[in-house]
Amino acid sequence: MADTTVGIPTVSVTVNGVLRRGTPEPRKTLADFLRDDCELTGTHLGCEHGVCGACTIFMDGEAVRSCLVFAVQAEGADITTIEGLSAPDGTLSVVQKAMNEAHGLQCGFCTPGFVVSITALLRDNPDPSDEEIRQGLSGNLCRCTGYQGIIKAVKIAAGQSVDANGKAH
Amino acid sequence: MTDTLAAPTANTGGARFVGQRVQRREDLRLVTGHGRYTDDVVVPGMLHAAFLRSDIARGVINSIDVSAARQLDGVVAVFTGADFNAEIREHWVDFEGPGGDASPFRVLADTDVRFAGDPIAVVIATSRYIAEDACELIEVDIEPSTPVIGADAALAADAPVVHAGRADNIAGAIPAAADPVLDEIFANAAHVITETIDQNRYLCVPMETRGIVSQWDPFNQELTVHISTQGPHGVRAYIGRALGIPENRIRVIMKDVGGGFGQKMFMIPDEVAVVLAGKRLGRPVKWIEDRRENLMSGLHARDDRMTVSFAVDDTFHILGVKCDLIEDVGSFNAAGSSSIGFVGLLFPGPYKIPRVGFSAKAVFTNTCGRCSYRGPWMMETAAREQMMDIAARRLGIDPLEFRRINVITSAELPYTTAAGLVYDAVSIDGSLEQAVSMVGYEAFRAEQAAARAQGRFIGLGLGLYVEPSGIAMGNMSSEAAIVSISVNGDVTAVMSSGSHGQSLETTVAQVVADRLGVDFERVTVVQGDTAATPFGPGTGGSRSAVILNGAASQASGDVRTKMLEIAAHVLEAATDDLELEAGNISVRGTPSKGISVTEVARIAYLRPQELPPGMSLGLESHARYTPNAPFTFSNSCHACVVEVDAVTGGVKVLRFIVSEDCGVMINPDVVEGQIAGGVVQGIGGVLYEEMAYDMSGNPMNTTFVDYLLPTATEVPIIEYGHIETRSSTNPGGFKGMGEGGAIGSPPAVINAVADASPTSSTGRSSSRCRRRTSAPPSTLLADPAE
C-alpha cells in the first residue's frame, strides 16, 4: 500500500497533555505514530506482537500495548507515554526514582514499559503483596536484570522496606 | 569469610567510590524515555529496509523475480545477491585475523538457501511498511532438498554438505590424541562412569533487536553508521575491509544498546547489505530487525552434546576424564562461535583432575548460525557439573561430598590444571562452602526426606565453576583510555568500550574518581564512537572490569602523577608528602598548605611558567592496557532449590543462591545485577527456552508466544554471597563476572530437578535429567539411567 494520506481521517489524540493531530495510514500502529509522528521515542518496540510489554503506555488511564493498537483507534484518547511521567526539568516520578535506586535496569530498553506498568500497578494497588507484584510485572519482559531490581523497585515505590536481597520486611 | 583485600595506598588513590553501591548515571535518561537506541536515530531523507527470507531450509534458487516489488509506490530499490555478493573484498573480523579459516559468508543467498531465514533480497523503500509489502511481491522459485538438521545428520556417512565446495560438514575438530597414560588410568580405576549430556539450543534474545542506520556521503566520501552493537571499532574495521573504504572515512556510533549477550559482537550479512544498499543509492538507510527475524536468523547459541567419562578411585578421587563434544554451529556461524578449544581447556574447572582427554567436532547444519552467547564455552560447566551429580549417585555418595573430595582448596594455590592454567587468586572451596552454608544443605536434606514422605518432590542442585574472565588474547588483548582533566578541573575518560547495559558510565567513573582523588560527579565517561574513542574489541567476554578499568587506572595514574608533580613544585613539597583527596592536594600534616585540582589544571594549560622546568603542558594521558595474564579467573558456586510437580512435571524454582568471588567489587549493585541477569537466562534456557527445528528445518519458536522467556512470576529472589579475593592480574584487583551467572545456573537447575526425582532417593541408581523437546515448557523428565 502506498504511503498516501488522501481520504484518511485525521486522528486527534492528547499525548502527555498536548493535543496532537496526525494523518496516519489506517494500518499504522499507535506505537509507530507515537515514535515517528509525535517523535516520542521513549516507547520501545521489543517484539511488535504484544508480548514483551516494552511499548506499554497509558491510554485513557489503562496500561496498553501500543503495538497492538492502531493509531486511528486512539482517536480522541488521552495518552501518557514514558516521557509524560517525569517533570520537564527531569525530576523523576516515584517509580522512576525507585528503578534507579534499586538497580532496576541495565540496558534500559524494557524500562519505559516497566515504568508504565508499575505506575499502573501501584495506582490500582498501592500496597501489593509479593505475589501481586510478580503478577503485575508478568506482562513485561526484561533480559538483563532477572527482575530482581525491578521487583525491589516496586517495593521501594510502594513505601515497603526492603533488604539488600529485595525482600520486604 | 576472610577479607583478603589489600588496603589502598597513597600512590594508587583511595577507595571513596570503588566498592560503593553508587547509583547509575545512565538511568536518568533511560527511566524517562530519553535514551538513544538505533531505532531512535532519524536522518533526513532516510529510507527503510526489509528483507525477504527463505522459508525453506535447503534448496537451489531457480529464479528471483523482483519486478513487481520494484514497481510498488514508495519502493526505491530491490537488491539481491547478484547485486551485492561480488562487492565484498575481504571477509574477516579482527577476532579471527586474516588468513584464518573464516566462517562461510555471503551477503545475500544467491545460488542456494542454507537455512530457513536466509536473506534472499533486500527492499529499500520510503517506509518500513512499504518495504515489507514489497517483500511479499518478490517471486522466488526454490527447489527444496532434504536439509541437514541436527548433528547426527551432519555427521552421517551420506550427509549432503551444507556449504557447497566443502568436503564435509565439519566446521572445526579436535581429534582424540593417543594417551596411554590416561588409558591406563581408566583401565585400573575402581569406577568408570560415562554419560552423555545434551544441551538444547537457546538464544541471547536482547530486548532490542538488531538495527542499523547507514549514511554514505558521496560528497565527503564518508560513511556514518549508527548500529546496535557491542563495539564500534570492530564494525568500522570490518566495513573498511569488506567495502574497501579507508577506516578513517568511516564513523561508527553506538549510543544506547538494548542488550547483546554475544549476539551483537560482530556484524551479520543483513547489516552489511544495508550498508551496501545505502552506498549504492547515496541515501541513508535504516533497518530495524523484527523479533521474528531476531529469533529466526539473528544468530543462535548453545546446542551441544558431550559424552563424558570419569575414572574415579575407591576413595572417590577423580583420576582422569575423557570428553567428546559435538557442537551444532548451524550454517553461517559467527566468528569465534565454536568453543571446542575452550571447552577442553576449561573442563577440569574447579576440581583436581590430573589428566584430561578431549576430542570435539563442530558441525554445520541447515539451521541459523551460532554466536558466542554469554559464556560461550559453558558446556564444560554444564556437562561437568551434571556429571558430578550423576557420578556421585552412582558411587553412592552425596554430590556435595563428591565435590568436597575433589575441589581445589585455597591451601593448594597456586594450582596448575591439567591443561596448564594457573589459578592463584581464587576461592573455589570458599564459594562452595559459602553457597552450601547459605542454602542450609544439611537441613535441606532433612526437609527433602520429610517432603518425600508427604509425596512432595524437592531437590537441590549445585553448579561450581571457575570463569576465565578478562580474556586477553589476539584483538581482545587490550583496552584503552584517554583520561584528561580540562581547564575547569573536570575529568573526561574517553574509553574504548561498547557498553550495552554493563553500567560502564558509572563504574569507570568510580575507578577514575578514586585514582584522581576527585568527586564521582566530576568524571564523565565517553564511549561508543569511533570518531572520539581509541580502538577496543567490543564489550564482551567479562572483560571490562579487568581490562577496561585497567586502562582507566593506568591513564588516571599518569594524570595523577603529573598533578602531584605540579602541586609539589607549587607547594615546594616532596610528592611523597602530598595527599590527594576530594579534589584537593595538600601537604600531609599541614592541611592549610594545599592546592585544588582545578588550580593545578589551570596551571597545566594556562600558566606554563608555573610548571616544573621542562614539564610538558596539559593534564592528559592515553593509555593502552593489557593485563599481565591471558585469563583473570573468578569463581562461583550456584545452589538451586526446586520443587517438581510429580503429576505435571512442572518445575518451580524455590531458592537460588550465588556465592561469587569477582575480586574487588567496583559496584556491588552492578555485580549482583550481572549475576541475576545471567542466572535467569540460565533458568530460562533449562526450563522455558528452546529454539527447535522440525525435520524439514522449520524453526518452531519464532515469536515470544513460542519462544518463552522467564517472567517475574517464574524467578525466585536471588541470594548473593560475596567473597573478595584480590586479583593479581590488574591494578584494581578486579575480576570479570558478566558471564558467570549464565554458566553456573543451567547445571544447578538441572541437578536440582534430578535431585528431586524419586529415582535418586534409592541410592541404587543414578538419575539424569533430560529435556524432552516436545514437552511443554517447564517440564523436565528425570530418567533412571541404566
Tab-separated table of N, CA and C in Angstrom, chain A residues 32-150:
chain	number	residue	atom	x	y	z
A	32	ASP	N	4.025	3.219	16.441
A	32	ASP	CA	4.754	3.907	15.372
A	32	ASP	C	4.313	5.361	15.255
A	33	PHE	N	3.026	5.622	15.473
A	33	PHE	CA	2.532	7.003	15.438
A	33	PHE	C	3.218	7.831	16.527
A	34	LEU	N	3.308	7.274	17.724
A	34	LEU	CA	3.945	8.000	18.821
A	34	LEU	C	5.428	8.217	18.544
A	35	ARG	N	6.083	7.194	18.029
A	35	ARG	CA	7.527	7.282	17.791
A	35	ARG	C	7.861	8.159	16.586
A	36	ASP	N	7.137	7.947	15.469
A	36	ASP	CA	7.502	8.620	14.219
A	36	ASP	C	6.828	9.993	14.104
A	37	ASP	N	5.514	10.034	14.322
A	37	ASP	CA	4.776	11.273	14.088
A	37	ASP	C	4.892	12.230	15.263
A	38	CYS	N	4.836	11.687	16.477
A	38	CYS	CA	4.929	12.548	17.662
A	38	CYS	C	6.371	12.701	18.149
A	39	GLU	N	7.282	11.945	17.557
A	39	GLU	CA	8.708	11.998	17.909
A	39	GLU	C	8.953	11.722	19.392
A	40	LEU	N	8.162	10.820	19.931
A	40	LEU	CA	8.340	10.389	21.316
A	40	LEU	C	8.918	8.970	21.281
A	41	THR	N	10.239	8.876	21.273
A	41	THR	CA	10.893	7.582	21.038
A	41	THR	C	11.137	6.798	22.323
A	42	GLY	N	10.600	7.271	23.427
A	42	GLY	CA	10.755	6.508	24.668
A	42	GLY	C	9.912	5.241	24.689
A	43	THR	N	8.874	5.197	23.882
A	43	THR	CA	8.060	3.983	23.752
A	43	THR	C	8.803	3.021	22.835
A	44	HIS	N	9.228	1.890	23.377
A	44	HIS	CA	10.101	0.992	22.621
A	44	HIS	C	9.349	-0.206	22.064
A	45	LEU	N	9.868	-0.727	20.969
A	45	LEU	CA	9.264	-1.904	20.334
A	45	LEU	C	10.214	-3.082	20.459
A	46	GLY	N	9.850	-4.035	21.316
A	46	GLY	CA	10.713	-5.192	21.527
A	46	GLY	C	10.246	-6.424	20.790
A	47	CYS	N	8.966	-6.491	20.450
A	47	CYS	CA	8.502	-7.688	19.737
A	47	CYS	C	7.476	-7.366	18.662
A	48	GLU	N	6.744	-6.283	18.806
A	48	GLU	CA	5.706	-5.892	17.850
A	48	GLU	C	4.610	-6.944	17.713
A	49	HIS	N	4.534	-7.852	18.700
A	49	HIS	CA	3.387	-8.748	18.691
A	49	HIS	C	2.760	-8.917	20.076
A	50	GLY	N	2.917	-7.896	20.887
A	50	GLY	CA	2.102	-7.827	22.091
A	50	GLY	C	2.525	-8.691	23.257
A	51	VAL	N	3.771	-9.128	23.292
A	51	VAL	CA	4.207	-9.973	24.396
A	51	VAL	C	5.172	-9.259	25.335
A	52	CYS	N	6.126	-8.522	24.805
A	52	CYS	CA	7.252	-8.058	25.643
A	52	CYS	C	6.891	-6.890	26.536
A	53	GLY	N	5.894	-6.094	26.153
A	53	GLY	CA	5.442	-5.004	27.014
A	53	GLY	C	6.297	-3.747	26.977
A	54	ALA	N	7.355	-3.708	26.158
A	54	ALA	CA	8.225	-2.525	26.126
A	54	ALA	C	7.477	-1.288	25.629
A	55	CYS	N	6.406	-1.491	24.867
A	55	CYS	CA	5.682	-0.369	24.262
A	55	CYS	C	4.476	0.066	25.099
A	56	THR	N	4.440	-0.377	26.357
A	56	THR	CA	3.266	-0.081	27.193
A	56	THR	C	3.137	1.423	27.452
A	57	ILE	N	1.921	1.926	27.269
A	57	ILE	CA	1.606	3.338	27.513
A	57	ILE	C	0.275	3.399	28.272
A	58	PHE	N	-0.053	4.578	28.748
A	58	PHE	CA	-1.398	4.795	29.290
A	58	PHE	C	-2.302	5.329	28.188
A	59	MET	N	-3.451	4.666	28.013
A	59	MET	CA	-4.444	5.179	27.075
A	59	MET	C	-5.767	5.256	27.840
A	60	ASP	N	-6.260	6.449	28.015
A	60	ASP	CA	-7.451	6.693	28.826
A	60	ASP	C	-7.332	5.985	30.179
A	61	GLY	N	-6.148	6.078	30.748
A	61	GLY	CA	-5.948	5.564	32.101
A	61	GLY	C	-5.583	4.099	32.190
A	62	GLU	N	-5.698	3.373	31.087
A	62	GLU	CA	-5.359	1.946	31.105
A	62	GLU	C	-3.965	1.746	30.534
A	63	ALA	N	-3.182	0.835	31.140
A	63	ALA	CA	-1.886	0.478	30.563
A	63	ALA	C	-2.134	-0.450	29.381
A	64	VAL	N	-1.766	-0.021	28.188
A	64	VAL	CA	-1.999	-0.839	26.990
A	64	VAL	C	-0.703	-0.964	26.195
A	65	ARG	N	-0.674	-1.993	25.361
A	65	ARG	CA	0.479	-2.220	24.483
A	65	ARG	C	0.239	-1.460	23.189
A	66	SER	N	1.042	-0.448	22.968
A	66	SER	CA	0.762	0.423	21.825
A	66	SER	C	1.084	-0.234	20.493
A	67	CYS	N	1.742	-1.402	20.511
A	67	CYS	CA	1.991	-2.100	19.243
A	67	CYS	C	0.759	-2.864	18.794
A	68	LEU	N	-0.219	-3.017	19.688
A	68	LEU	CA	-1.429	-3.772	19.343
A	68	LEU	C	-2.621	-2.850	19.075
A	69	VAL	N	-2.378	-1.551	19.055
A	69	VAL	CA	-3.447	-0.586	18.808
A	69	VAL	C	-3.091	0.180	17.537
A	70	PHE	N	-4.053	0.348	16.658
A	70	PHE	CA	-3.804	1.220	15.509
A	70	PHE	C	-3.983	2.664	15.954
A	71	ALA	N	-3.223	3.545	15.349
A	71	ALA	CA	-3.302	4.954	15.727
A	71	ALA	C	-4.735	5.470	15.559
A	72	VAL	N	-5.401	5.043	14.502
A	72	VAL	CA	-6.758	5.549	14.268
A	72	VAL	C	-7.724	5.084	15.357
A	73	GLN	N	-7.403	3.988	16.016
A	73	GLN	CA	-8.253	3.524	17.112
A	73	GLN	C	-8.123	4.419	18.345
A	74	ALA	N	-7.069	5.207	18.373
A	74	ALA	CA	-6.838	6.064	19.535
A	74	ALA	C	-7.508	7.426	19.394
A	75	GLU	N	-8.286	7.595	18.335
A	75	GLU	CA	-8.976	8.874	18.111
A	75	GLU	C	-9.670	9.340	19.402
A	76	GLY	N	-9.330	10.563	19.795
A	76	GLY	CA	-9.963	11.153	20.973
A	76	GLY	C	-9.388	10.703	22.299
A	77	ALA	N	-8.404	9.815	22.276
A	77	ALA	CA	-7.901	9.252	23.531
A	77	ALA	C	-6.951	10.212	24.237
A	78	ASP	N	-6.846	9.988	25.527
A	78	ASP	CA	-5.869	10.716	26.335
A	78	ASP	C	-4.719	9.758	26.623
A	79	ILE	N	-3.558	10.083	26.100
A	79	ILE	CA	-2.419	9.162	26.165
A	79	ILE	C	-1.301	9.761	27.003
A	80	THR	N	-0.709	8.913	27.843
A	80	THR	CA	0.514	9.312	28.548
A	80	THR	C	1.594	8.294	28.207
A	81	THR	N	2.713	8.791	27.715
A	81	THR	CA	3.853	7.916	27.433
A	81	THR	C	4.884	8.081	28.546
A	82	ILE	N	5.954	7.311	28.436
A	82	ILE	CA	7.019	7.386	29.445
A	82	ILE	C	7.526	8.823	29.598
A	83	GLU	N	7.545	9.560	28.500
A	83	GLU	CA	8.051	10.944	28.567
A	83	GLU	C	7.147	11.818	29.432
A	84	GLY	N	5.888	11.412	29.579
A	84	GLY	CA	4.951	12.214	30.346
A	84	GLY	C	4.951	11.906	31.831
A	85	LEU	N	5.768	10.951	32.261
A	85	LEU	CA	5.749	10.555	33.673
A	85	LEU	C	6.761	11.315	34.523
A	86	SER	N	7.723	11.949	33.902
A	86	SER	CA	8.669	12.770	34.673
A	86	SER	C	8.376	14.237	34.386
A	87	ALA	N	8.889	15.107	35.255
A	87	ALA	CA	8.688	16.538	35.044
A	87	ALA	C	9.587	17.013	33.901
A	88	PRO	N	9.200	18.089	33.241
A	88	PRO	CA	10.021	18.588	32.125
A	88	PRO	C	11.462	18.903	32.538
A	89	ASP	N	11.671	19.239	33.793
A	89	ASP	CA	13.048	19.552	34.215
A	89	ASP	C	13.840	18.297	34.572
A	90	GLY	N	13.242	17.120	34.327
A	90	GLY	CA	13.964	15.881	34.591
A	90	GLY	C	13.677	15.282	35.956
A	91	THR	N	12.873	15.955	36.773
A	91	THR	CA	12.530	15.381	38.077
A	91	THR	C	11.777	14.065	37.864
A	92	LEU	N	12.260	13.033	38.535
A	92	LEU	CA	11.720	11.693	38.290
A	92	LEU	C	10.460	11.443	39.095
A	93	SER	N	9.605	10.573	38.546
A	93	SER	CA	8.452	10.099	39.302
A	93	SER	C	8.933	9.139	40.389
A	94	VAL	N	8.057	8.833	41.294
A	94	VAL	CA	8.413	7.912	42.382
A	94	VAL	C	8.905	6.574	41.820
A	95	VAL	N	8.225	6.086	40.809
A	95	VAL	CA	8.604	4.798	40.220
A	95	VAL	C	9.948	4.912	39.502
A	96	GLN	N	10.142	5.964	38.758
A	96	GLN	CA	11.410	6.147	38.045
A	96	GLN	C	12.575	6.237	39.025
A	97	LYS	N	12.343	6.974	40.102
A	97	LYS	CA	13.388	7.120	41.120
A	97	LYS	C	13.699	5.775	41.768
A	98	ALA	N	12.651	5.011	42.026
A	98	ALA	CA	12.843	3.696	42.649
A	98	ALA	C	13.600	2.750	41.719
A	99	MET	N	13.333	2.836	40.430
A	99	MET	CA	14.061	1.984	39.478
A	99	MET	C	15.553	2.292	39.539
A	100	ASN	N	15.905	3.551	39.640
A	100	ASN	CA	17.303	3.954	39.761
A	100	ASN	C	17.900	3.455	41.080
A	101	GLU	N	17.181	3.669	42.156
A	101	GLU	CA	17.688	3.273	43.480
A	101	GLU	C	17.896	1.774	43.605
A	102	ALA	N	17.011	1.017	42.968
A	102	ALA	CA	17.013	-0.443	43.158
A	102	ALA	C	17.836	-1.170	42.094
A	103	HIS	N	18.585	-0.434	41.263
A	103	HIS	CA	19.301	-1.045	40.143
A	103	HIS	C	18.316	-1.876	39.308
A	104	GLY	N	17.204	-1.253	38.966
A	104	GLY	CA	16.129	-1.948	38.253
A	104	GLY	C	16.288	-1.978	36.751
A	105	LEU	N	17.435	-1.531	36.273
A	105	LEU	CA	17.646	-1.568	34.820
A	105	LEU	C	19.124	-1.710	34.514
A	106	GLN	N	19.393	-2.270	33.357
A	106	GLN	CA	20.769	-2.331	32.855
A	106	GLN	C	20.813	-1.705	31.461
A	107	CYS	N	20.359	-2.449	30.433
A	107	CYS	CA	20.394	-1.842	29.095
A	107	CYS	C	19.304	-0.787	28.940
A	108	GLY	N	18.249	-0.893	29.709
A	108	GLY	CA	17.220	0.145	29.726
A	108	GLY	C	16.167	0.054	28.647
A	109	PHE	N	16.269	-0.933	27.762
A	109	PHE	CA	15.329	-0.959	26.632
A	109	PHE	C	13.910	-1.302	27.080
A	110	CYS	N	13.777	-2.213	28.025
A	110	CYS	CA	12.450	-2.606	28.500
A	110	CYS	C	11.892	-1.615	29.516
A	111	THR	N	12.762	-0.721	30.023
A	111	THR	CA	12.440	0.102	31.188
A	111	THR	C	11.191	0.979	31.030
A	112	PRO	N	11.027	1.693	29.913
A	112	PRO	CA	9.822	2.523	29.811
A	112	PRO	C	8.531	1.723	30.005
A	113	GLY	N	8.466	0.534	29.435
A	113	GLY	CA	7.276	-0.300	29.601
A	113	GLY	C	7.077	-0.724	31.038
A	114	PHE	N	8.171	-1.073	31.705
A	114	PHE	CA	8.074	-1.443	33.117
A	114	PHE	C	7.610	-0.256	33.963
A	115	VAL	N	8.168	0.918	33.696
A	115	VAL	CA	7.791	2.092	34.497
A	115	VAL	C	6.289	2.353	34.364
A	116	VAL	N	5.781	2.237	33.149
A	116	VAL	CA	4.339	2.459	32.950
A	116	VAL	C	3.541	1.360	33.666
A	117	SER	N	3.950	0.116	33.517
A	117	SER	CA	3.209	-0.982	34.151
A	117	SER	C	3.233	-0.876	35.672
A	118	ILE	N	4.384	-0.508	36.217
A	118	ILE	CA	4.485	-0.383	37.679
A	118	ILE	C	3.636	0.797	38.160
A	119	THR	N	3.666	1.886	37.407
A	119	THR	CA	2.851	3.048	37.771
A	119	THR	C	1.373	2.657	37.820
A	120	ALA	N	0.934	1.889	36.840
A	120	ALA	CA	-0.464	1.431	36.812
A	120	ALA	C	-0.753	0.480	37.969
A	121	LEU	N	0.187	-0.422	38.211
A	121	LEU	CA	0.012	-1.405	39.295
A	121	LEU	C	-0.172	-0.705	40.637
A	122	LEU	N	0.700	0.249	40.930
A	122	LEU	CA	0.660	0.894	42.239
A	122	LEU	C	-0.503	1.875	42.356
A	123	ARG	N	-0.958	2.408	41.238
A	123	ARG	CA	-2.146	3.263	41.283
A	123	ARG	C	-3.358	2.428	41.705
A	124	ASP	N	-3.442	1.217	41.150
A	124	ASP	CA	-4.594	0.364	41.433
A	124	ASP	C	-4.446	-0.419	42.732
A	125	ASN	N	-3.211	-0.626	43.146
A	125	ASN	CA	-2.954	-1.441	44.334
A	125	ASN	C	-1.723	-0.884	45.036
A	126	PRO	N	-1.905	0.122	45.881
A	126	PRO	CA	-0.751	0.849	46.437
A	126	PRO	C	0.152	0.011	47.335
A	127	ASP	N	-0.339	-1.086	47.859
A	127	ASP	CA	0.493	-1.882	48.759
A	127	ASP	C	0.436	-3.359	48.350
A	128	PRO	N	1.002	-3.673	47.204
A	128	PRO	CA	0.849	-5.039	46.681
A	128	PRO	C	1.687	-6.061	47.443
A	129	SER	N	1.205	-7.282	47.488
A	129	SER	CA	1.972	-8.393	48.056
A	129	SER	C	3.014	-8.825	47.028
A	130	ASP	N	3.944	-9.680	47.478
A	130	ASP	CA	4.950	-10.221	46.548
A	130	ASP	C	4.292	-10.848	45.327
A	131	GLU	N	3.279	-11.645	45.597
A	131	GLU	CA	2.598	-12.344	44.516
A	131	GLU	C	1.942	-11.347	43.554
A	132	GLU	N	1.334	-10.329	44.127
A	132	GLU	CA	0.675	-9.321	43.286
A	132	GLU	C	1.687	-8.519	42.471
A	133	ILE	N	2.851	-8.272	43.059
A	133	ILE	CA	3.898	-7.571	42.299
A	133	ILE	C	4.327	-8.417	41.104
A	134	ARG	N	4.589	-9.684	41.357
A	134	ARG	CA	5.052	-10.556	40.268
A	134	ARG	C	3.995	-10.684	39.185
A	135	GLN	N	2.752	-10.817	39.598
A	135	GLN	CA	1.680	-10.875	38.596
A	135	GLN	C	1.605	-9.574	37.813
A	136	GLY	N	1.775	-8.467	38.556
A	136	GLY	CA	1.678	-7.158	37.914
A	136	GLY	C	2.777	-6.905	36.903
A	137	LEU	N	3.911	-7.574	37.091
A	137	LEU	CA	5.047	-7.398	36.180
A	137	LEU	C	5.090	-8.453	35.093
A	138	SER	N	4.197	-9.413	35.146
A	138	SER	CA	4.352	-10.592	34.284
A	138	SER	C	4.079	-10.296	32.814
A	139	GLY	N	3.549	-9.132	32.514
A	139	GLY	CA	3.328	-8.778	31.113
A	139	GLY	C	4.470	-7.991	30.500
A	140	ASN	N	5.578	-7.897	31.218
A	140	ASN	CA	6.742	-7.180	30.687
A	140	ASN	C	7.960	-8.088	30.769
A	141	LEU	N	8.736	-8.117	29.699
A	141	LEU	CA	9.938	-8.944	29.668
A	141	LEU	C	11.183	-8.083	29.861
A	142	CYS	N	12.113	-8.611	30.657
A	142	CYS	CA	13.434	-7.998	30.817
A	142	CYS	C	14.449	-9.106	30.644
A	143	ARG	N	15.534	-8.827	29.954
A	143	ARG	CA	16.543	-9.857	29.726
A	143	ARG	C	17.826	-9.593	30.512
A	144	CYS	N	17.933	-8.417	31.122
A	144	CYS	CA	19.195	-8.066	31.802
A	144	CYS	C	19.167	-8.316	33.300
A	145	THR	N	18.086	-7.975	33.954
A	145	THR	CA	18.114	-7.858	35.419
A	145	THR	C	17.643	-9.103	36.154
A	146	GLY	N	17.058	-10.055	35.443
A	146	GLY	CA	16.453	-11.174	36.152
A	146	GLY	C	15.318	-10.721	37.064
A	147	TYR	N	14.824	-9.505	36.813
A	147	TYR	CA	13.666	-8.922	37.519
A	147	TYR	C	13.962	-8.574	38.976
A	148	GLN	N	15.166	-8.853	39.447
A	148	GLN	CA	15.444	-8.677	40.875
A	148	GLN	C	15.293	-7.214	41.287
A	149	GLY	N	16.000	-6.339	40.565
A	149	GLY	CA	15.941	-4.919	40.906
A	149	GLY	C	14.586	-4.307	40.613
A	150	ILE	N	13.891	-4.868	39.645
A	150	ILE	CA	12.581	-4.305	39.282
A	150	ILE	C	11.564	-4.602	40.384
